[in-house]
Coordinates of C-alpha atoms in Angstrom, one line a residue:
M1 CA 17.2 -1.6 21.4
S2 CA 16.2 1.7 19.9
V3 CA 12.8 1.3 18.3
F4 CA 10.7 4.0 16.8
R5 CA 7.0 3.0 17.0
F6 CA 4.5 4.0 14.3
K7 CA 0.8 3.1 14.3
K8 CA 1.1 0.2 11.9
F9 CA 4.8 -0.8 12.0
N10 CA 7.9 -0.4 14.1
V11 CA 11.4 0.7 13.0
V12 CA 14.5 -0.5 14.6
N13 CA 16.7 2.6 14.6
E14 CA 20.2 1.5 15.7
R15 CA 22.5 0.6 12.8
S16 CA 21.4 2.9 10.0
A17 CA 23.7 5.9 9.3
M18 CA 20.7 8.1 9.2
K19 CA 18.0 7.6 11.8
V20 CA 14.2 8.2 11.6
N21 CA 13.9 12.0 10.9
T22 CA 11.3 14.6 10.2
D23 CA 12.4 15.2 6.6
G24 CA 11.8 11.5 5.8
V25 CA 8.5 11.3 7.6
I26 CA 7.2 14.4 5.8
L27 CA 8.3 12.9 2.4
G28 CA 6.6 9.6 3.2
A29 CA 3.4 11.3 4.3
A30 CA 3.3 14.0 1.6
M31 CA 4.4 12.5 -1.6
S32 CA 1.8 11.6 -4.2
I33 CA 0.8 8.0 -4.2
L34 CA -1.9 6.6 -6.7
P35 CA -4.0 3.5 -6.5
S36 CA -2.6 2.4 -9.8
D37 CA 1.0 2.4 -8.6
R38 CA 2.6 -1.0 -8.7
S39 CA 6.4 -0.5 -8.4
M40 CA 8.4 2.0 -6.3
L41 CA 12.0 2.6 -5.6
D42 CA 13.4 4.2 -2.4
I43 CA 16.9 5.5 -3.0
G44 CA 19.1 5.8 0.1
T45 CA 16.5 4.0 2.3
G46 CA 18.3 4.2 5.7
T47 CA 16.1 2.5 8.2
G48 CA 13.4 1.8 5.5
T49 CA 10.9 4.2 7.1
I50 CA 9.8 6.0 3.9
A51 CA 9.4 2.7 2.0
L52 CA 7.3 1.3 4.9
M53 CA 5.1 4.5 4.9
A54 CA 4.7 4.1 1.1
A55 CA 3.5 0.5 1.5
Q56 CA 1.0 1.5 4.1
R57 CA -0.3 4.4 2.1
L58 CA -0.6 2.4 -1.2
L59 CA -2.9 -0.2 0.4
D60 CA -4.9 2.4 2.3
C61 CA -5.3 4.4 -0.9
A62 CA -6.5 1.3 -2.8
R63 CA -9.0 0.4 -0.1
Q64 CA -10.4 3.9 0.0
S65 CA -10.7 4.3 -3.8
T66 CA -14.1 4.0 -5.5
T67 CA -12.9 0.8 -7.2
S68 CA -12.8 -2.2 -5.0
L69 CA -9.5 -3.6 -3.7
D70 CA -10.0 -6.8 -5.6
S71 CA -10.0 -5.0 -8.9
Q72 CA -7.0 -2.9 -8.0
F73 CA -4.8 -5.8 -6.8
K74 CA -4.7 -9.5 -7.5
D75 CA -3.9 -9.6 -3.7
E76 CA -2.3 -7.3 -1.2
N77 CA 1.2 -8.4 -2.4
D78 CA 0.5 -7.3 -6.0
F79 CA 3.0 -4.4 -5.9
R80 CA 6.7 -4.1 -5.0
I81 CA 8.9 -1.6 -3.3
D82 CA 12.6 -1.8 -3.8
A83 CA 14.9 0.0 -1.4
I84 CA 18.6 0.6 -1.8
D85 CA 21.4 1.9 0.4
I86 CA 25.1 1.9 -0.2
D87 CA 25.7 1.6 3.5
E88 CA 25.6 -2.1 4.5
P89 CA 24.4 -1.7 8.1
S90 CA 21.6 0.6 6.9
A91 CA 20.5 -1.9 4.2
T92 CA 20.6 -4.8 6.7
E93 CA 18.5 -2.8 9.2
A94 CA 16.0 -1.8 6.6
A95 CA 15.7 -5.5 5.5
A96 CA 15.0 -6.5 9.1
N97 CA 12.4 -3.7 9.5
F98 CA 10.7 -4.8 6.2
E99 CA 10.6 -8.4 7.4
A100 CA 8.9 -7.5 10.7
S101 CA 6.3 -5.3 8.9
P102 CA 2.8 -6.3 7.6
W103 CA 4.2 -5.9 4.0
S104 CA 7.3 -8.2 4.2
E105 CA 6.4 -9.9 0.9
T106 CA 6.5 -6.7 -1.1
L107 CA 9.5 -4.8 0.3
K108 CA 13.1 -5.7 -0.6
A109 CA 16.3 -4.0 0.5
Y110 CA 19.5 -4.0 -1.5
N111 CA 23.0 -3.1 -0.3
L112 CA 23.9 -1.4 -3.6
S113 CA 24.8 2.0 -5.0
L114 CA 22.3 3.5 -7.4
Q115 CA 24.8 2.9 -10.2
D116 CA 25.2 -0.8 -9.3
F117 CA 21.4 -1.2 -8.9
A118 CA 20.8 0.2 -12.3
Q119 CA 23.1 -2.5 -13.8
K120 CA 21.5 -5.3 -11.8
E121 CA 17.8 -4.4 -12.2
S122 CA 16.1 -3.4 -15.4
G123 CA 12.5 -2.7 -14.4
K124 CA 10.6 0.6 -14.5
Y125 CA 9.0 2.4 -11.6
D126 CA 5.8 4.3 -11.0
L127 CA 7.3 6.2 -8.2
I128 CA 10.9 7.0 -7.3
F129 CA 11.5 8.7 -4.0
S130 CA 14.4 9.8 -1.9
N131 CA 15.6 11.8 1.1
P132 CA 19.0 12.3 -0.6
P133 CA 22.3 13.8 0.6
Y134 CA 22.3 17.6 0.4
F135 CA 25.2 19.2 2.3
E136 CA 27.2 19.8 -0.9
D137 CA 29.2 22.7 0.4
S138 CA 29.3 22.1 4.1
L139 CA 32.1 20.7 6.2
T140 CA 32.2 16.9 6.5
A141 CA 30.7 15.7 9.7
P142 CA 32.9 13.8 12.2
D143 CA 31.0 10.5 11.9
E144 CA 32.1 9.0 8.6
R145 CA 29.0 7.0 7.9
K146 CA 26.6 9.8 8.7
S147 CA 28.7 12.1 6.6
A148 CA 28.5 9.8 3.6
A149 CA 24.7 9.7 4.0
R150 CA 24.5 13.5 4.0
H151 CA 27.2 14.7 1.6
T152 CA 26.8 14.5 -2.2
S153 CA 30.5 15.0 -3.1
D154 CA 31.4 11.3 -2.6
G155 CA 28.2 9.7 -3.7
L156 CA 24.5 10.1 -4.4
S157 CA 23.0 13.5 -5.5
Y158 CA 19.7 14.5 -6.9
R159 CA 21.4 14.7 -10.3
D160 CA 22.1 10.9 -10.1
I161 CA 18.5 10.3 -9.2
F162 CA 17.2 12.3 -12.2
E163 CA 19.7 10.6 -14.6
F164 CA 18.4 7.3 -13.4
A165 CA 14.7 8.4 -13.5
K166 CA 14.8 9.7 -17.1
D167 CA 15.2 6.1 -18.3
R168 CA 13.5 4.1 -15.5
L169 CA 10.2 6.0 -14.8
S170 CA 7.1 4.4 -16.2
E171 CA 5.1 6.6 -18.6
G172 CA 3.0 8.2 -15.8
G173 CA 5.7 7.8 -13.2
R174 CA 6.8 10.5 -10.7
V175 CA 10.0 11.4 -8.7
S176 CA 9.5 12.8 -5.2
L177 CA 12.4 14.3 -3.2
V178 CA 12.8 16.2 0.0
L179 CA 15.6 18.8 -0.1
P180 CA 16.7 22.2 1.3
A181 CA 14.5 25.0 0.0
D182 CA 17.5 26.9 -1.4
Q183 CA 18.0 24.1 -4.0
E184 CA 14.6 24.6 -5.6
A185 CA 15.8 26.4 -8.7
A186 CA 18.8 24.1 -9.4
L187 CA 16.6 21.1 -8.8
A188 CA 13.9 22.1 -11.3
R189 CA 16.5 23.2 -13.9
Y190 CA 18.4 19.8 -13.8
A191 CA 15.1 17.9 -13.9
R192 CA 14.1 19.7 -17.1
M193 CA 17.5 18.6 -18.6
C194 CA 16.4 15.1 -18.0
G195 CA 13.0 15.5 -19.5
L196 CA 11.2 15.8 -16.1
H197 CA 9.0 18.7 -15.0
L198 CA 7.9 20.0 -11.6
F199 CA 4.2 19.4 -11.0
R200 CA 3.9 19.9 -7.2
I201 CA 5.9 21.6 -4.5
V202 CA 5.4 21.6 -0.7
R203 CA 7.4 24.3 1.1
I204 CA 8.1 23.4 4.7
R205 CA 8.8 25.8 7.5
T206 CA 9.5 24.9 11.2
V207 CA 7.5 27.8 12.6
P208 CA 5.3 30.6 11.1
R209 CA 7.9 33.4 11.5
K210 CA 10.6 31.5 9.6
A211 CA 11.1 31.1 5.9
P212 CA 10.7 27.6 4.5
S213 CA 13.8 25.5 5.0
R214 CA 12.8 22.3 3.2
I215 CA 10.8 21.4 0.1
V216 CA 9.1 18.3 -1.1
A217 CA 9.3 18.5 -4.9
E218 CA 7.6 16.2 -7.3
F219 CA 8.3 15.7 -11.0
S220 CA 6.9 13.8 -14.0
R221 CA 7.4 13.6 -17.7
T222 CA 4.3 15.9 -18.3
R223 CA 4.9 19.6 -18.6
C224 CA 2.9 21.5 -16.0
P225 CA 2.5 25.3 -16.7
E226 CA 1.4 25.9 -13.1
P227 CA 2.8 23.4 -10.5
T228 CA 0.7 23.0 -7.4
E229 CA 2.2 24.9 -4.5
E230 CA 1.5 24.1 -0.8
L231 CA 2.9 25.4 2.5
L232 CA 3.4 23.3 5.6
T233 CA 4.2 24.7 9.0
I234 CA 5.4 22.1 11.5
Q235 CA 5.0 24.0 14.9
D236 CA 3.3 27.1 16.2
E237 CA 3.7 28.4 19.8
G238 CA 5.6 25.2 20.8
K239 CA 2.9 22.8 19.5
Y240 CA 2.5 20.8 16.4
T241 CA 0.1 22.5 13.9
Q242 CA -3.1 20.9 12.9
E243 CA -1.9 20.7 9.3
Y244 CA 1.2 18.7 10.4
L245 CA -0.9 16.5 12.7
S246 CA -3.3 15.9 9.9
L247 CA -0.5 15.0 7.5
T248 CA 1.1 12.5 9.9
R249 CA -2.0 11.1 11.7
D250 CA -1.9 7.8 10.0
F251 CA 1.7 7.2 11.2
Y252 CA 2.6 9.0 14.4
L253 CA 1.2 7.6 17.6
F254 CA 0.7 11.2 19.0
A255 CA -1.1 12.5 15.9

C-alpha cells in the first residue's frame, strides 16, 4: 500500500487520480486560515491532503490564539470541511483518509461535480480552496483519469470556482487557489467579474535562478488597493530552503 506519512496524519495515495504533490502541500500550508473559520470547501480534493492540512491548521490556530479554545469552539468538532471530487476512486480514497485521521467527525467527502454539489448543498463557506486543473491548452495526458484531473476543457476551471464562490462565500470568506504563474492576470480579472478581489499572492519558484512557476492567490469580497506579495523558493543548491522548511514544518516529517 502506498502511504504518504505526515506528522499528524497519513494519506493513502493509491486510488486518487492525482497523488500527493508539492502544489497541494504548499496551498495547504500557505493559504490563510483564521481562528473564526467554521466551514470550508475543498474542490477537487484528490487524496484529501489539503483538507486534512486545513483541519490540522484550524485547530492549531485556535489553540495558539489569545482567546482560549473553549471560547472559539464548542468542542473540537465545531467546524466542518466538505471535500468534493468528480472522480469516484479519488472521493472514496479521500473519505478513507478522513476516517483514519484525528478529525474524522469534521471532514466529509462527496463524489460530486461542483455543479451537482451546488444543487445538493446550500450552505456558505468561510474558505473555499482548490488545486484545480490548469492545462487548458496542453495535449491530453495518456492516463484518462489523470487527464481529467488536470485539464479544464472537460470539467472544472477556476472560472467555475469563482462563479460558485460569488454566491457561497460568507461575508468575510476567502478563496485560495494554486495555479501556474502565467494565469495570474486572467485569474484576477475573472475574480473581479465575480465581485472578488485579490488580497494576497505568493509567487513560487523551484530555485533562485528561475522565474516563479506557480502562485497561491487569495481573494475576498473586500477591495484591496495593495495585495500582499510574497516570494517562496523551494530549493537552493540541491537542498530545501529554510523558508520552505519553515512553511511545511508542521506537516512534513523531514521539515
